[in-house]
């Protein structure tokens, strides 16, 4: 089983440290019932919820990239 929470957190950290144009502060994994989300927080405190239900880690990375660009 993949550790989605850690993977999402690591993506958020990488975006924060290396991709300043995204203005990402952090990314968190949130589960709401059967739904899974990557919650991206930006420098202006706004947030984006990205549905990652049933995604593999590679698919999570793709969904986050699509949402940000």
mmCIF file of N, CA and C in Angstrom:
data_model
loop_
_atom_site.group_PDB
_atom_site.id
_atom_site.type_symbol
_atom_site.label_atom_id
_atom_site.label_comp_id
_atom_site.label_asym_id
_atom_site.label_seq_id
_atom_site.Cartn_x
_atom_site.Cartn_y
_atom_site.Cartn_z
ATOM 1 N N UNK A 1 0.842 -1.194 0.000
ATOM 2 C CA UNK A 1 0.000 0.000 0.000
ATOM 3 C C UNK A 1 0.886 1.256 0.000
ATOM 4 N N UNK A 2 0.489 2.206 -0.777
ATOM 5 C CA UNK A 2 1.259 3.433 -0.899
ATOM 6 C C UNK A 2 0.850 4.416 0.196
ATOM 7 N N UNK A 3 1.808 5.199 0.665
ATOM 8 C CA UNK A 3 1.524 6.199 1.678
ATOM 9 C C UNK A 3 1.189 7.521 0.984
ATOM 10 N N UNK A 4 -0.078 7.686 0.637
ATOM 11 C CA UNK A 4 -0.516 8.861 -0.116
ATOM 12 C C UNK A 4 -0.322 10.152 0.655
ATOM 13 N N UNK A 5 -0.563 10.145 1.948
ATOM 14 C CA UNK A 5 -0.419 11.364 2.752
ATOM 15 C C UNK A 5 1.016 11.873 2.706
ATOM 16 N N UNK A 6 1.967 10.987 2.875
ATOM 17 C CA UNK A 6 3.374 11.390 2.835
ATOM 18 C C UNK A 6 3.755 11.860 1.439
ATOM 19 N N UNK A 7 3.277 11.184 0.409
ATOM 20 C CA UNK A 7 3.594 11.557 -0.964
ATOM 21 C C UNK A 7 3.057 12.951 -1.291
ATOM 22 N N UNK A 8 1.811 13.223 -0.923
ATOM 23 C CA UNK A 8 1.224 14.546 -1.172
ATOM 24 C C UNK A 8 2.005 15.618 -0.424
ATOM 25 N N UNK A 9 2.370 15.350 0.809
ATOM 26 C CA UNK A 9 3.151 16.298 1.598
ATOM 27 C C UNK A 9 4.504 16.573 0.936
ATOM 28 N N UNK A 10 5.142 15.545 0.425
ATOM 29 C CA UNK A 10 6.439 15.701 -0.231
ATOM 30 C C UNK A 10 6.322 16.518 -1.520
ATOM 31 N N UNK A 11 5.249 16.323 -2.267
ATOM 32 C CA UNK A 11 5.020 17.128 -3.469
ATOM 33 C C UNK A 11 4.862 18.597 -3.071
ATOM 34 N N UNK A 12 4.093 18.844 -2.027
ATOM 35 C CA UNK A 12 3.910 20.210 -1.553
ATOM 36 C C UNK A 12 5.222 20.848 -1.148
ATOM 37 N N UNK A 13 6.073 20.093 -0.469
ATOM 38 C CA UNK A 13 7.372 20.604 -0.048
ATOM 39 C C UNK A 13 8.248 20.917 -1.258
ATOM 40 N N UNK A 14 8.242 20.045 -2.241
ATOM 41 C CA UNK A 14 9.035 20.274 -3.458
ATOM 42 C C UNK A 14 8.538 21.507 -4.207
ATOM 43 N N UNK A 15 7.231 21.668 -4.304
ATOM 44 C CA UNK A 15 6.678 22.843 -4.988
ATOM 45 C C UNK A 15 7.020 24.125 -4.228
ATOM 46 N N UNK A 16 6.993 24.052 -2.925
ATOM 47 C CA UNK A 16 7.327 25.213 -2.097
ATOM 48 C C UNK A 16 8.793 25.620 -2.288
ATOM 49 N N UNK A 17 9.678 24.634 -2.287
ATOM 50 C CA UNK A 17 11.110 24.911 -2.340
ATOM 51 C C UNK A 17 11.641 25.181 -3.743
ATOM 52 N N UNK A 18 11.032 24.582 -4.748
ATOM 53 C CA UNK A 18 11.642 24.605 -6.080
ATOM 54 C C UNK A 18 10.816 25.281 -7.170
ATOM 55 N N UNK A 19 9.568 25.519 -6.945
ATOM 56 C CA UNK A 19 8.709 26.051 -8.004
ATOM 57 C C UNK A 19 7.989 27.294 -7.502
ATOM 58 N N UNK A 20 8.727 28.362 -7.313
ATOM 59 C CA UNK A 20 8.170 29.567 -6.694
ATOM 60 C C UNK A 20 7.032 30.182 -7.504
ATOM 61 N N UNK A 21 6.964 29.942 -8.791
ATOM 62 C CA UNK A 21 5.886 30.550 -9.574
ATOM 63 C C UNK A 21 4.515 29.972 -9.239
ATOM 64 N N UNK A 22 4.473 28.808 -8.599
ATOM 65 C CA UNK A 22 3.188 28.219 -8.222
ATOM 66 C C UNK A 22 2.620 28.854 -6.963
ATOM 67 N N UNK A 23 3.473 29.496 -6.159
ATOM 68 C CA UNK A 23 3.084 30.112 -4.896
ATOM 69 C C UNK A 23 2.455 29.111 -3.923
ATOM 70 N N UNK A 24 2.869 27.842 -4.025
ATOM 71 C CA UNK A 24 2.384 26.797 -3.129
ATOM 72 C C UNK A 24 3.134 26.882 -1.809
ATOM 73 N N UNK A 25 2.375 26.835 -0.716
ATOM 74 C CA UNK A 25 2.967 26.807 0.616
ATOM 75 C C UNK A 25 3.062 25.370 1.120
ATOM 76 N N UNK A 26 1.994 24.597 0.876
ATOM 77 C CA UNK A 26 1.995 23.203 1.317
ATOM 78 C C UNK A 26 0.896 22.432 0.598
ATOM 79 N N UNK A 27 0.989 21.120 0.709
ATOM 80 C CA UNK A 27 -0.042 20.225 0.187
ATOM 81 C C UNK A 27 -0.325 19.190 1.266
ATOM 82 N N UNK A 28 -1.594 18.902 1.451
ATOM 83 C CA UNK A 28 -2.010 17.939 2.469
ATOM 84 C C UNK A 28 -2.982 16.933 1.876
ATOM 85 N N UNK A 29 -2.921 15.716 2.375
ATOM 86 C CA UNK A 29 -3.865 14.669 2.006
ATOM 87 C C UNK A 29 -5.037 14.717 2.976
ATOM 88 N N UNK A 30 -6.262 14.726 2.428
ATOM 89 C CA UNK A 30 -7.463 14.745 3.256
ATOM 90 C C UNK A 30 -8.417 13.665 2.749
ATOM 91 N N UNK A 31 -8.927 12.873 3.662
ATOM 92 C CA UNK A 31 -9.928 11.876 3.311
ATOM 93 C C UNK A 31 -11.254 12.290 3.918
ATOM 94 N N UNK A 32 -12.291 12.303 3.088
ATOM 95 C CA UNK A 32 -13.641 12.675 3.521
ATOM 96 C C UNK A 32 -14.575 11.549 3.105
ATOM 97 N N UNK A 33 -14.865 10.662 4.037
ATOM 98 C CA UNK A 33 -15.651 9.475 3.694
ATOM 99 C C UNK A 33 -14.841 8.603 2.751
ATOM 100 N N UNK A 34 -15.395 8.334 1.569
ATOM 101 C CA UNK A 34 -14.692 7.525 0.581
ATOM 102 C C UNK A 34 -13.889 8.378 -0.400
ATOM 103 N N UNK A 35 -13.996 9.668 -0.304
ATOM 104 C CA UNK A 35 -13.295 10.575 -1.217
ATOM 105 C C UNK A 35 -11.930 10.961 -0.645
ATOM 106 N N UNK A 36 -10.949 11.131 -1.534
ATOM 107 C CA UNK A 36 -9.610 11.547 -1.150
ATOM 108 C C UNK A 36 -9.257 12.824 -1.912
ATOM 109 N N UNK A 37 -8.598 13.752 -1.231
ATOM 110 C CA UNK A 37 -8.240 15.029 -1.843
ATOM 111 C C UNK A 37 -6.807 15.407 -1.490
ATOM 112 N N UNK A 38 -6.165 16.087 -2.419
ATOM 113 C CA UNK A 38 -4.926 16.802 -2.137
ATOM 114 C C UNK A 38 -5.351 18.254 -1.976
ATOM 115 N N UNK A 39 -5.138 18.805 -0.803
ATOM 116 C CA UNK A 39 -5.511 20.192 -0.532
ATOM 117 C C UNK A 39 -4.239 21.024 -0.631
ATOM 118 N N UNK A 40 -4.211 21.909 -1.623
ATOM 119 C CA UNK A 40 -3.053 22.747 -1.886
ATOM 120 C C UNK A 40 -3.312 24.117 -1.275
ATOM 121 N N UNK A 41 -2.393 24.603 -0.457
ATOM 122 C CA UNK A 41 -2.507 25.925 0.159
ATOM 123 C C UNK A 41 -1.479 26.852 -0.493
ATOM 124 N N UNK A 42 -1.933 28.053 -0.866
ATOM 125 C CA UNK A 42 -1.090 29.032 -1.546
ATOM 126 C C UNK A 42 -0.680 30.153 -0.593
ATOM 127 N N UNK A 43 0.245 30.999 -1.040
ATOM 128 C CA UNK A 43 0.783 32.068 -0.203
ATOM 129 C C UNK A 43 -0.283 33.054 0.254
ATOM 130 N N UNK A 44 -1.376 33.203 -0.499
ATOM 131 C CA UNK A 44 -2.447 34.127 -0.096
ATOM 132 C C UNK A 44 -3.503 33.448 0.777
ATOM 133 N N UNK A 45 -3.190 32.255 1.275
ATOM 134 C CA UNK A 45 -4.056 31.434 2.132
ATOM 135 C C UNK A 45 -5.252 30.821 1.406
ATOM 136 N N UNK A 46 -5.344 30.999 0.095
ATOM 137 C CA UNK A 46 -6.397 30.311 -0.644
ATOM 138 C C UNK A 46 -6.016 28.837 -0.768
ATOM 139 N N UNK A 47 -7.027 28.012 -1.038
ATOM 140 C CA UNK A 47 -6.789 26.576 -1.152
ATOM 141 C C UNK A 47 -7.461 26.027 -2.397
ATOM 142 N N UNK A 48 -6.893 24.940 -2.892
ATOM 143 C CA UNK A 48 -7.446 24.222 -4.028
ATOM 144 C C UNK A 48 -7.586 22.763 -3.614
ATOM 145 N N UNK A 49 -8.767 22.193 -3.792
ATOM 146 C CA UNK A 49 -8.999 20.779 -3.496
ATOM 147 C C UNK A 49 -8.950 20.000 -4.802
ATOM 148 N N UNK A 50 -8.063 19.018 -4.858
ATOM 149 C CA UNK A 50 -7.905 18.202 -6.048
ATOM 150 C C UNK A 50 -8.318 16.783 -5.694
ATOM 151 N N UNK A 51 -9.290 16.262 -6.410
ATOM 152 C CA UNK A 51 -9.763 14.899 -6.152
ATOM 153 C C UNK A 51 -8.701 13.897 -6.583
ATOM 154 N N UNK A 52 -8.279 13.048 -5.648
ATOM 155 C CA UNK A 52 -7.288 12.014 -5.939
ATOM 156 C C UNK A 52 -7.797 10.638 -5.514
ATOM 157 N N UNK A 53 -9.099 10.485 -5.451
ATOM 158 C CA UNK A 53 -9.705 9.231 -5.022
ATOM 159 C C UNK A 53 -9.220 8.084 -5.911
ATOM 160 N N UNK A 54 -8.698 7.044 -5.274
ATOM 161 C CA UNK A 54 -8.242 5.813 -5.922
ATOM 162 C C UNK A 54 -7.020 6.009 -6.815
ATOM 163 N N UNK A 55 -6.346 7.152 -6.733
ATOM 164 C CA UNK A 55 -5.150 7.409 -7.540
ATOM 165 C C UNK A 55 -3.936 6.687 -6.971
ATOM 166 N N UNK A 56 -3.047 6.276 -7.851
ATOM 167 C CA UNK A 56 -1.713 5.848 -7.446
ATOM 168 C C UNK A 56 -0.893 7.113 -7.185
ATOM 169 N N UNK A 57 0.294 6.957 -6.648
ATOM 170 C CA UNK A 57 1.128 8.139 -6.409
ATOM 171 C C UNK A 57 1.469 8.843 -7.717
ATOM 172 N N UNK A 58 1.751 8.102 -8.766
ATOM 173 C CA UNK A 58 2.051 8.715 -10.055
ATOM 174 C C UNK A 58 0.850 9.493 -10.585
ATOM 175 N N UNK A 59 -0.343 8.939 -10.416
ATOM 176 C CA UNK A 59 -1.560 9.637 -10.850
ATOM 177 C C UNK A 59 -1.806 10.891 -10.003
ATOM 178 N N UNK A 60 -1.498 10.831 -8.708
ATOM 179 C CA UNK A 60 -1.637 12.005 -7.842
ATOM 180 C C UNK A 60 -0.750 13.126 -8.361
ATOM 181 N N UNK A 61 0.498 12.805 -8.685
ATOM 182 C CA UNK A 61 1.422 13.809 -9.193
ATOM 183 C C UNK A 61 0.871 14.422 -10.487
ATOM 184 N N UNK A 62 0.326 13.602 -11.362
ATOM 185 C CA UNK A 62 -0.255 14.108 -12.601
ATOM 186 C C UNK A 62 -1.447 15.008 -12.358
ATOM 187 N N UNK A 63 -2.319 14.621 -11.445
ATOM 188 C CA UNK A 63 -3.510 15.434 -11.147
ATOM 189 C C UNK A 63 -3.125 16.782 -10.556
ATOM 190 N N UNK A 64 -2.129 16.802 -9.682
ATOM 191 C CA UNK A 64 -1.682 18.064 -9.095
ATOM 192 C C UNK A 64 -1.063 18.954 -10.178
ATOM 193 N N UNK A 65 -0.240 18.384 -11.021
ATOM 194 C CA UNK A 65 0.386 19.164 -12.099
ATOM 195 C C UNK A 65 -0.668 19.748 -13.031
ATOM 196 N N UNK A 66 -1.648 18.954 -13.425
ATOM 197 C CA UNK A 66 -2.728 19.451 -14.306
ATOM 198 C C UNK A 66 -3.485 20.597 -13.655
ATOM 199 N N UNK A 67 -3.739 20.467 -12.385
ATOM 200 C CA UNK A 67 -4.517 21.506 -11.674
ATOM 201 C C UNK A 67 -3.740 22.803 -11.528
ATOM 202 N N UNK A 68 -2.425 22.704 -11.356
ATOM 203 C CA UNK A 68 -1.624 23.904 -11.136
ATOM 204 C C UNK A 68 -1.221 24.598 -12.428
ATOM 205 N N UNK A 69 -1.153 23.863 -13.516
ATOM 206 C CA UNK A 69 -0.744 24.479 -14.774
ATOM 207 C C UNK A 69 -1.868 24.419 -15.704
#
